[in-house]
Amino acid sequence: RNLGATSATPGDVEALGLLYQWGRKDPFLGSASVDSDKPAASTLVWPSGVESDYTTGSIGYSLSHPTTFILRNEINGDWQFTGTSSVDDSRWKDGKTIYDPCPAGWRVADGGKEGIWEQAGFTDTTYDYDHWGMSQMVSPEIMAWYPATGYRSDVDAALYSVSRYGYYWSATPSDYNAYSLYFSGNGSVNSADYYNRAYAFAVRCQKDM
């Protein structure tokens, strides 16, 4: 199930889970509805997103301000500011890091052409409009449910596209972007898509071998 979810039942809002900017260990709220962009309620006061610069776009700032969404900077498209077009690929990797949000024994999934979604053979499917998501076989015995979680935008931190699109981060870089699983309400699936790292997507953990 999704990281932060308390259910894996199709159509259950508790199956949506939380959303993460790439390389950050602390989550952001997903939706309180399976079919609309309605941010989940919280007892915390969540601050507005901040522009990424030498101060706010640092690892230290992200750790000391875990509820602050750091918007994309225009130099490298990341929330982490390097001052150049270069990016830091060490935050999430194909092994457990200190910034990995998954529980002990698990880590953010591998992506791209060698990733778990490609290896499992995720393909275009019939989208489930009754439950707002898709099912895919991950082994001959196991069918996995992926809700259409939407995303938080890299430019304004707002929640978008719940019930219409699913976005799931991997730990695998793609140049200055990072690979993800993407699917849409028309049933199309791209298991090796990629996006700017400042977006907040859902995370599906894999066992850390």
C-alpha positions as CSV (number, residue, x, y, z in Angstrom):
1,R,0.0,0.0,0.0
2,N,1.0,3.6,-0.3
3,L,3.3,5.1,2.3
4,G,1.2,6.7,5.0
5,A,-1.9,4.8,4.0
6,T,-3.9,2.8,6.6
7,S,-5.8,0.8,4.0
8,A,-5.2,-0.9,0.6
9,T,-8.9,-1.2,-0.2
10,P,-9.9,0.2,-3.6
11,G,-12.0,3.3,-3.2
12,D,-11.1,3.8,0.4
13,V,-9.7,7.4,1.1
14,E,-7.4,5.9,3.7
15,A,-5.6,4.1,0.8
16,L,-4.3,7.4,-0.6
17,G,-1.5,7.9,1.9
18,L,0.9,10.9,2.0
19,L,2.9,12.8,-0.6
20,Y,6.6,13.4,-0.7
21,Q,9.0,15.8,-2.5
22,W,11.8,13.8,-4.1
23,G,14.6,13.2,-1.6
24,R,12.8,14.5,1.5
25,K,12.0,12.2,4.4
26,D,9.0,14.2,5.7
27,P,5.6,14.0,4.1
28,F,2.9,16.4,3.0
29,L,-0.8,15.9,3.2
30,G,-2.7,14.1,0.4
31,S,-6.4,14.4,-0.2
32,A,-9.4,13.9,2.1
33,S,-11.4,12.6,-0.9
34,V,-10.8,9.9,-3.5
35,D,-12.5,12.0,-6.2
36,S,-11.6,15.7,-5.6
37,D,-8.7,17.9,-4.7
38,K,-9.6,18.3,-1.0
39,P,-6.5,18.5,1.3
40,A,-6.7,16.3,4.3
41,A,-7.3,17.9,7.6
42,S,-4.5,18.3,10.1
43,T,-4.0,19.7,13.6
44,L,-0.9,21.4,12.3
45,V,-0.8,24.8,10.7
46,W,1.0,24.1,7.4
47,P,3.0,27.1,6.1
48,S,2.9,28.4,2.6
49,G,5.5,27.1,0.1
50,V,8.7,29.0,-0.1
51,E,10.9,29.8,-3.0
52,S,14.1,27.7,-3.3
53,D,17.3,29.6,-2.8
54,Y,20.7,29.1,-1.0
55,T,19.0,29.2,2.4
56,T,15.6,27.5,1.9
57,G,16.8,25.0,-0.7
58,S,19.2,23.4,1.6
59,I,19.1,20.0,3.3
60,G,19.4,21.7,6.7
61,Y,16.4,24.0,6.0
62,S,14.3,21.0,4.9
63,L,15.1,19.1,8.0
64,S,14.4,22.0,10.4
65,H,11.2,23.0,8.5
66,P,9.7,19.6,7.8
67,T,6.2,21.0,7.0
68,T,7.4,23.7,4.6
69,F,7.0,22.9,0.9
70,I,10.0,24.1,-1.0
71,L,9.1,25.3,-4.5
72,R,11.0,24.5,-7.6
73,N,13.9,26.8,-8.5
74,E,14.4,27.6,-12.2
75,I,18.1,26.7,-12.3
76,N,17.9,22.9,-11.8
77,G,14.1,22.4,-11.4
78,D,14.7,20.9,-7.9
79,W,13.6,22.0,-4.5
80,Q,17.3,21.6,-3.5
81,F,19.2,24.6,-4.6
82,T,22.8,24.0,-5.9
83,G,23.3,27.3,-7.7
84,T,23.9,25.4,-11.0
85,S,22.0,23.0,-13.2
86,S,23.6,20.1,-11.2
87,V,21.5,18.0,-8.8
88,D,22.3,15.9,-5.8
89,D,21.4,12.3,-6.5
90,S,22.4,11.0,-3.0
91,R,19.2,11.8,-1.1
92,W,17.3,8.8,-2.3
93,K,19.3,5.9,-3.9
94,D,19.0,2.2,-4.8
95,G,19.8,1.5,-1.1
96,K,18.5,2.9,2.1
97,T,19.6,6.5,3.0
98,I,18.9,8.6,6.0
99,Y,16.5,10.7,4.0
100,D,14.4,7.7,2.9
101,P,10.9,7.9,4.4
102,C,10.1,4.2,4.3
103,P,10.1,2.1,7.5
104,A,13.0,-0.1,8.5
105,G,13.6,-2.9,6.1
106,W,12.0,-1.0,3.2
107,R,13.0,1.8,0.9
108,V,11.7,4.0,-1.9
109,A,11.2,1.8,-5.0
110,D,13.6,1.6,-7.9
111,G,12.3,3.2,-11.1
112,G,13.2,3.6,-14.8
113,K,13.7,0.8,-17.3
114,E,15.2,-1.4,-14.6
115,G,12.7,-0.5,-11.9
116,I,10.0,-2.6,-10.2
117,W,7.1,-1.3,-12.3
118,E,8.8,-2.0,-15.6
119,Q,10.0,-5.4,-14.4
120,A,6.5,-6.3,-13.2
121,G,5.2,-5.4,-16.6
122,F,2.8,-2.6,-15.8
123,T,0.9,-1.7,-18.9
124,D,-2.1,0.3,-20.1
125,T,-5.2,-0.8,-18.3
126,T,-8.9,-0.2,-17.9
127,Y,-9.1,2.6,-15.4
128,D,-11.5,1.8,-12.4
129,Y,-13.8,4.9,-12.2
130,D,-15.9,3.2,-9.5
131,H,-12.9,3.3,-7.1
132,W,-10.6,6.0,-8.8
133,G,-7.4,4.1,-9.5
134,M,-5.9,1.0,-11.2
135,S,-5.0,-2.6,-10.4
136,Q,-1.9,-4.2,-11.7
137,M,-0.4,-7.7,-11.3
138,V,2.9,-7.6,-9.4
139,S,3.3,-11.4,-9.4
140,P,1.3,-14.3,-10.7
141,E,-0.4,-14.4,-7.2
142,I,-0.6,-10.8,-6.3
143,M,-2.8,-8.0,-7.6
144,A,-1.8,-4.5,-6.3
145,W,-4.1,-1.5,-6.0
146,Y,-2.8,2.0,-7.0
147,P,-5.2,4.9,-6.2
148,A,-5.1,8.1,-8.3
149,T,-3.4,10.2,-5.7
150,G,-2.8,13.4,-7.7
151,Y,0.1,15.5,-6.7
152,R,1.3,18.7,-5.1
153,S,2.6,21.2,-7.6
154,D,6.2,22.2,-7.8
155,V,5.2,25.9,-8.4
156,D,2.5,26.6,-5.8
157,A,2.4,23.5,-3.5
158,A,-1.3,23.1,-4.1
159,L,-3.1,19.7,-4.5
160,Y,-4.1,18.7,-8.1
161,S,-5.6,15.9,-10.2
162,V,-6.8,13.6,-7.4
163,S,-8.9,10.8,-9.1
164,R,-7.6,11.7,-12.5
165,Y,-3.9,10.8,-12.3
166,G,-1.6,8.7,-10.2
167,Y,2.0,9.7,-9.6
168,Y,4.5,7.6,-7.6
169,W,8.1,8.5,-7.0
170,S,11.0,6.2,-7.5
171,A,14.5,6.6,-6.0
172,T,16.1,6.6,-9.4
173,P,17.4,9.8,-11.0
174,S,16.8,10.7,-14.6
175,D,19.3,13.5,-15.4
176,Y,18.1,16.4,-13.3
177,N,14.6,14.8,-12.9
178,A,13.6,11.5,-11.3
179,Y,11.7,8.5,-12.5
180,S,8.2,7.8,-11.5
181,L,5.2,5.7,-12.2
182,Y,2.4,7.6,-13.9
183,F,-1.1,6.6,-14.9
184,S,-4.2,8.5,-16.1
185,G,-8.0,8.1,-16.1
186,N,-7.9,7.0,-19.8
187,G,-6.1,3.9,-18.7
188,S,-2.6,4.8,-20.0
189,V,0.3,3.8,-17.9
190,N,4.0,4.9,-18.0
191,S,6.1,2.9,-15.6
192,A,9.3,4.9,-16.5
193,D,8.0,8.5,-16.6
194,Y,10.0,11.3,-15.0
195,Y,9.4,14.8,-13.4
196,N,11.0,17.7,-11.6
197,R,12.0,16.7,-8.1
198,A,10.1,19.5,-6.5
199,Y,6.7,17.8,-7.1
200,A,5.2,15.9,-4.2
201,F,4.1,12.4,-5.3
202,A,3.0,9.2,-3.5
203,V,5.6,6.6,-2.5
204,R,5.3,2.8,-2.7
205,C,8.1,1.2,-0.7
206,Q,10.0,-2.0,-1.7
207,K,11.9,-4.3,0.5
208,D,15.5,-3.3,1.1
209,M,17.5,-6.3,0.2
